[in-house]
Amino acid sequence: MKIVNVEPIILRKKGVIQQKADGTQDALIVKVYTDAGITGIGEVDSSPYVVKAAIEAPISHSVCYGLREILIGENPLEINKLWDKMYRFSSWYGLRGVAIHAMSGIDIALWDILGKVTNQPIYKLLGGAFRKKIRAYASTLFPDTPEEMKTITKKNIDLGYTAIKYGWNQFGKDEKRDLLLVEAARKTAGDDIDIMVDAGLGYIDTNKAIQVAKRLEDFNVYWLEEPFPSDNVEAYAKLSDSVDINIAAGERIETHYEFKKLIENAKVDIIQPDITRAGGFTECKKIAVVADLYNKLIIPHGWSTDVLLAATLHFSASLPECKFIEFCIQDSPLRKYLIQEPFKLKDGYIEVRDAPGLGIELNDKVLNEYRIG
Ligand code: MG
């Protein structure tokens, strides 16, 4: 079996893309075609246009290739070998960042092909599922007022969620306002709902972050996510050493090399690789080994379409411990309708599917409606 094409497909909502922390306004789907008629699908949650360029670029020199050219003619089942080939042959502009993002989507598509060829769901190819359903947390943006916070919290609990994460939208700018919002969520949710806070890089002042994190402990917040950029390892380490609340990070970094540094230097409690950016299944398996070495929890980041969600479910099912799956609740057609039979919350959980590969099929009507490249 040979790869005959790698196609990046840009999807974009109608109208103007808004300047807000909503990554579901566009998407990049990858299709890997084979001469056997089997097609693998994957996704990359990055800048669709930049990823498309990384896939389609023609050779510049021996270690500066676009990814498609590297893969044409290769056996799609030799996934480790192809990962290594892409990594080396894109290394002039790659090793991290967008090259790894693009490789992640292709890697997911290769595992989808492997599953379809062997008639197995990916979780079985990863070694089996420790669980067949994973508790979902509703992942949403902070509103502006405590009143809106109450409304959002009640709505998600009524929908069946037992955990909610609020993030971004000015968090970190006004400590008093931030704490009033979280207080409103906790009062509305009662004691039995898990609440998480995503600061979305909202802090510059480490001491202020420590003060707020201590107050968040009073509201029994399960984790505080990404107060600083991942490079600010000293700030993370100081924060982690100063508070009891779990500190989570990792959605913006790639490869197990970076996660090793994040754990060793930043001392975070929970690592959050995004499978569509950190290196796909192949690299996330290595990230899981790193997490195991340091006895850290992995709770993957995932905030895009159901293609990403399907991949995250297989990976999360294969982990010995995985407390939550992130479930993006944005009201976006790309988020909600891109696959046939979209994932649904059932008793607070999302089920892992048993169909071969990722276990999903794209909804071509929706794909074609939003496809722009
Ligand atoms: Mg985040």
PDB file of N, CA, C and O in Angstrom, residues 1-3 32 34 70-86 106-107 109-111 113-115 117-118 282:
ATOM      1  N   MET A   1       0.850  -1.203   0.000  1.00  0.00           N
ATOM      2  CA  MET A   1       0.000   0.000   0.000  1.00  0.00           C
ATOM      3  C   MET A   1       0.887   1.255   0.000  1.00  0.00           C
ATOM      4  O   MET A   1       1.885   1.302   0.712  1.00  0.00           O
ATOM      5  N   LYS A   2       0.495   2.230  -0.790  1.00  0.00           N
ATOM      6  CA  LYS A   2       1.302   3.460  -0.883  1.00  0.00           C
ATOM      7  C   LYS A   2       0.432   4.705  -0.676  1.00  0.00           C
ATOM      8  O   LYS A   2      -0.754   4.724  -1.037  1.00  0.00           O
ATOM      9  N   ILE A   3       1.049   5.732  -0.127  1.00  0.00           N
ATOM     10  CA  ILE A   3       0.383   7.039  -0.018  1.00  0.00           C
ATOM     11  C   ILE A   3       0.441   7.713  -1.390  1.00  0.00           C
ATOM     12  O   ILE A   3       1.517   7.805  -1.995  1.00  0.00           O
ATOM     13  N   VAL A  32      -5.290  11.743   4.113  1.00  0.00           N
ATOM     14  CA  VAL A  32      -4.178  11.008   3.512  1.00  0.00           C
ATOM     15  C   VAL A  32      -4.790   9.902   2.652  1.00  0.00           C
ATOM     16  O   VAL A  32      -5.511   9.039   3.160  1.00  0.00           O
ATOM     17  N   THR A  34      -4.591   6.684  -0.114  1.00  0.00           N
ATOM     18  CA  THR A  34      -3.725   5.554  -0.472  1.00  0.00           C
ATOM     19  C   THR A  34      -4.167   4.951  -1.811  1.00  0.00           C
ATOM     20  O   THR A  34      -5.306   5.171  -2.256  1.00  0.00           O
ATOM     21  N   ILE A  70       7.377  14.454   1.219  1.00  0.00           N
ATOM     22  CA  ILE A  70       8.096  13.435   1.994  1.00  0.00           C
ATOM     23  C   ILE A  70       7.341  12.097   1.978  1.00  0.00           C
ATOM     24  O   ILE A  70       7.937  11.028   2.009  1.00  0.00           O
ATOM     25  N   LEU A  71       6.010  12.194   1.910  1.00  0.00           N
ATOM     26  CA  LEU A  71       5.183  11.004   2.156  1.00  0.00           C
ATOM     27  C   LEU A  71       4.716  10.278   0.897  1.00  0.00           C
ATOM     28  O   LEU A  71       4.397   9.076   0.965  1.00  0.00           O
ATOM     29  N   ILE A  72       4.640  10.980  -0.203  1.00  0.00           N
ATOM     30  CA  ILE A  72       4.133  10.348  -1.425  1.00  0.00           C
ATOM     31  C   ILE A  72       4.977   9.118  -1.778  1.00  0.00           C
ATOM     32  O   ILE A  72       6.199   9.169  -1.799  1.00  0.00           O
ATOM     33  N   GLY A  73       4.298   8.004  -2.002  1.00  0.00           N
ATOM     34  CA  GLY A  73       4.981   6.765  -2.379  1.00  0.00           C
ATOM     35  C   GLY A  73       5.359   5.879  -1.201  1.00  0.00           C
ATOM     36  O   GLY A  73       5.768   4.726  -1.375  1.00  0.00           O
ATOM     37  N   GLU A  74       5.224   6.404   0.029  1.00  0.00           N
ATOM     38  CA  GLU A  74       5.582   5.633   1.222  1.00  0.00           C
ATOM     39  C   GLU A  74       4.429   4.720   1.662  1.00  0.00           C
ATOM     40  O   GLU A  74       3.258   4.972   1.337  1.00  0.00           O
ATOM     41  N   ASN A  75       4.768   3.689   2.450  1.00  0.00           N
ATOM     42  CA  ASN A  75       3.766   2.787   3.020  1.00  0.00           C
ATOM     43  C   ASN A  75       3.141   3.472   4.252  1.00  0.00           C
ATOM     44  O   ASN A  75       3.856   3.737   5.228  1.00  0.00           O
ATOM     45  N   PRO A  76       1.834   3.755   4.241  1.00  0.00           N
ATOM     46  CA  PRO A  76       1.218   4.491   5.353  1.00  0.00           C
ATOM     47  C   PRO A  76       1.223   3.727   6.675  1.00  0.00           C
ATOM     48  O   PRO A  76       0.996   4.321   7.736  1.00  0.00           O
ATOM     49  N   LEU A  77       1.479   2.435   6.626  1.00  0.00           N
ATOM     50  CA  LEU A  77       1.442   1.638   7.863  1.00  0.00           C
ATOM     51  C   LEU A  77       2.760   1.715   8.642  1.00  0.00           C
ATOM     52  O   LEU A  77       2.819   1.292   9.791  1.00  0.00           O
ATOM     53  N   GLU A  78       3.786   2.255   8.018  1.00  0.00           N
ATOM     54  CA  GLU A  78       5.087   2.370   8.699  1.00  0.00           C
ATOM     55  C   GLU A  78       5.150   3.711   9.444  1.00  0.00           C
ATOM     56  O   GLU A  78       5.934   4.607   9.105  1.00  0.00           O
ATOM     57  N   ILE A  79       4.303   3.831  10.457  1.00  0.00           N
ATOM     58  CA  ILE A  79       4.045   5.158  11.038  1.00  0.00           C
ATOM     59  C   ILE A  79       5.245   5.733  11.772  1.00  0.00           C
ATOM     60  O   ILE A  79       5.582   6.899  11.592  1.00  0.00           O
ATOM     61  N   ASN A  80       5.921   4.925  12.583  1.00  0.00           N
ATOM     62  CA  ASN A  80       7.100   5.455  13.292  1.00  0.00           C
ATOM     63  C   ASN A  80       8.154   5.953  12.314  1.00  0.00           C
ATOM     64  O   ASN A  80       8.756   7.011  12.501  1.00  0.00           O
ATOM     65  N   LYS A  81       8.356   5.159  11.280  1.00  0.00           N
ATOM     66  CA  LYS A  81       9.361   5.511  10.277  1.00  0.00           C
ATOM     67  C   LYS A  81       8.976   6.815   9.574  1.00  0.00           C
ATOM     68  O   LYS A  81       9.830   7.693   9.359  1.00  0.00           O
ATOM     69  N   LEU A  82       7.702   6.954   9.260  1.00  0.00           N
ATOM     70  CA  LEU A  82       7.260   8.170   8.557  1.00  0.00           C
ATOM     71  C   LEU A  82       7.324   9.384   9.478  1.00  0.00           C
ATOM     72  O   LEU A  82       7.648  10.492   9.038  1.00  0.00           O
ATOM     73  N   TRP A  83       7.008   9.194  10.763  1.00  0.00           N
ATOM     74  CA  TRP A  83       7.103  10.307  11.719  1.00  0.00           C
ATOM     75  C   TRP A  83       8.544  10.812  11.760  1.00  0.00           C
ATOM     76  O   TRP A  83       8.813  12.009  11.654  1.00  0.00           O
ATOM     77  N   ASP A  84       9.457   9.855  11.866  1.00  0.00           N
ATOM     78  CA  ASP A  84      10.874  10.228  11.942  1.00  0.00           C
ATOM     79  C   ASP A  84      11.335  10.896  10.645  1.00  0.00           C
ATOM     80  O   ASP A  84      12.084  11.883  10.670  1.00  0.00           O
ATOM     81  N   LYS A  85      10.847  10.399   9.522  1.00  0.00           N
ATOM     82  CA  LYS A  85      11.233  10.990   8.225  1.00  0.00           C
ATOM     83  C   LYS A  85      10.713  12.422   8.110  1.00  0.00           C
ATOM     84  O   LYS A  85      11.444  13.334   7.691  1.00  0.00           O
ATOM     85  N   MET A  86       9.448  12.628   8.492  1.00  0.00           N
ATOM     86  CA  MET A  86       8.888  13.991   8.444  1.00  0.00           C
ATOM     87  C   MET A  86       9.669  14.923   9.376  1.00  0.00           C
ATOM     88  O   MET A  86       9.981  16.062   9.020  1.00  0.00           O
ATOM     89  N   ILE A 106      -1.313  14.675  10.168  1.00  0.00           N
ATOM     90  CA  ILE A 106      -0.981  13.564   9.264  1.00  0.00           C
ATOM     91  C   ILE A 106      -0.850  12.263  10.058  1.00  0.00           C
ATOM     92  O   ILE A 106      -1.350  11.214   9.642  1.00  0.00           O
ATOM     93  N   ASP A 107      -0.201  12.336  11.205  1.00  0.00           N
ATOM     94  CA  ASP A 107      -0.029  11.142  12.051  1.00  0.00           C
ATOM     95  C   ASP A 107      -1.388  10.564  12.454  1.00  0.00           C
ATOM     96  O   ASP A 107      -1.587   9.340  12.417  1.00  0.00           O
ATOM     97  N   ALA A 109      -4.142  10.824  10.794  1.00  0.00           N
ATOM     98  CA  ALA A 109      -4.703  10.197   9.583  1.00  0.00           C
ATOM     99  C   ALA A 109      -4.029   8.840   9.309  1.00  0.00           C
ATOM    100  O   ALA A 109      -4.689   7.892   8.862  1.00  0.00           O
ATOM    101  N   LEU A 110      -2.727   8.725   9.576  1.00  0.00           N
ATOM    102  CA  LEU A 110      -2.034   7.441   9.364  1.00  0.00           C
ATOM    103  C   LEU A 110      -2.556   6.379  10.335  1.00  0.00           C
ATOM    104  O   LEU A 110      -2.761   5.214   9.958  1.00  0.00           O
ATOM    105  N   TRP A 111      -2.792   6.773  11.568  1.00  0.00           N
ATOM    106  CA  TRP A 111      -3.375   5.816  12.540  1.00  0.00           C
ATOM    107  C   TRP A 111      -4.807   5.443  12.138  1.00  0.00           C
ATOM    108  O   TRP A 111      -5.240   4.305  12.345  1.00  0.00           O
ATOM    109  N   ILE A 113      -5.822   5.195   9.071  1.00  0.00           N
ATOM    110  CA  ILE A 113      -5.620   4.192   8.007  1.00  0.00           C
ATOM    111  C   ILE A 113      -5.266   2.833   8.614  1.00  0.00           C
ATOM    112  O   ILE A 113      -5.835   1.803   8.239  1.00  0.00           O
ATOM    113  N   LEU A 114      -4.335   2.830   9.565  1.00  0.00           N
ATOM    114  CA  LEU A 114      -3.924   1.571  10.210  1.00  0.00           C
ATOM    115  C   LEU A 114      -5.134   0.863  10.831  1.00  0.00           C
ATOM    116  O   LEU A 114      -5.296  -0.362  10.710  1.00  0.00           O
ATOM    117  N   GLY A 115      -5.999   1.646  11.472  1.00  0.00           N
ATOM    118  CA  GLY A 115      -7.202   1.068  12.076  1.00  0.00           C
ATOM    119  C   GLY A 115      -8.152   0.496  11.029  1.00  0.00           C
ATOM    120  O   GLY A 115      -8.730  -0.587  11.220  1.00  0.00           O
ATOM    121  N   VAL A 117      -7.322  -0.577   8.018  1.00  0.00           N
ATOM    122  CA  VAL A 117      -6.705  -1.750   7.385  1.00  0.00           C
ATOM    123  C   VAL A 117      -6.819  -2.974   8.293  1.00  0.00           C
ATOM    124  O   VAL A 117      -7.092  -4.086   7.837  1.00  0.00           O
ATOM    125  N   THR A 118      -6.620  -2.757   9.601  1.00  0.00           N
ATOM    126  CA  THR A 118      -6.631  -3.893  10.540  1.00  0.00           C
ATOM    127  C   THR A 118      -8.021  -4.136  11.140  1.00  0.00           C
ATOM    128  O   THR A 118      -8.203  -5.065  11.924  1.00  0.00           O
ATOM    129  N   THR A 282       1.553   9.147  17.744  1.00  0.00           N
ATOM    130  CA  THR A 282       2.911   8.601  17.854  1.00  0.00           C
ATOM    131  C   THR A 282       3.710   9.341  18.916  1.00  0.00           C
ATOM    132  O   THR A 282       4.384   8.727  19.751  1.00  0.00           O
TER     133      THR A 282
END
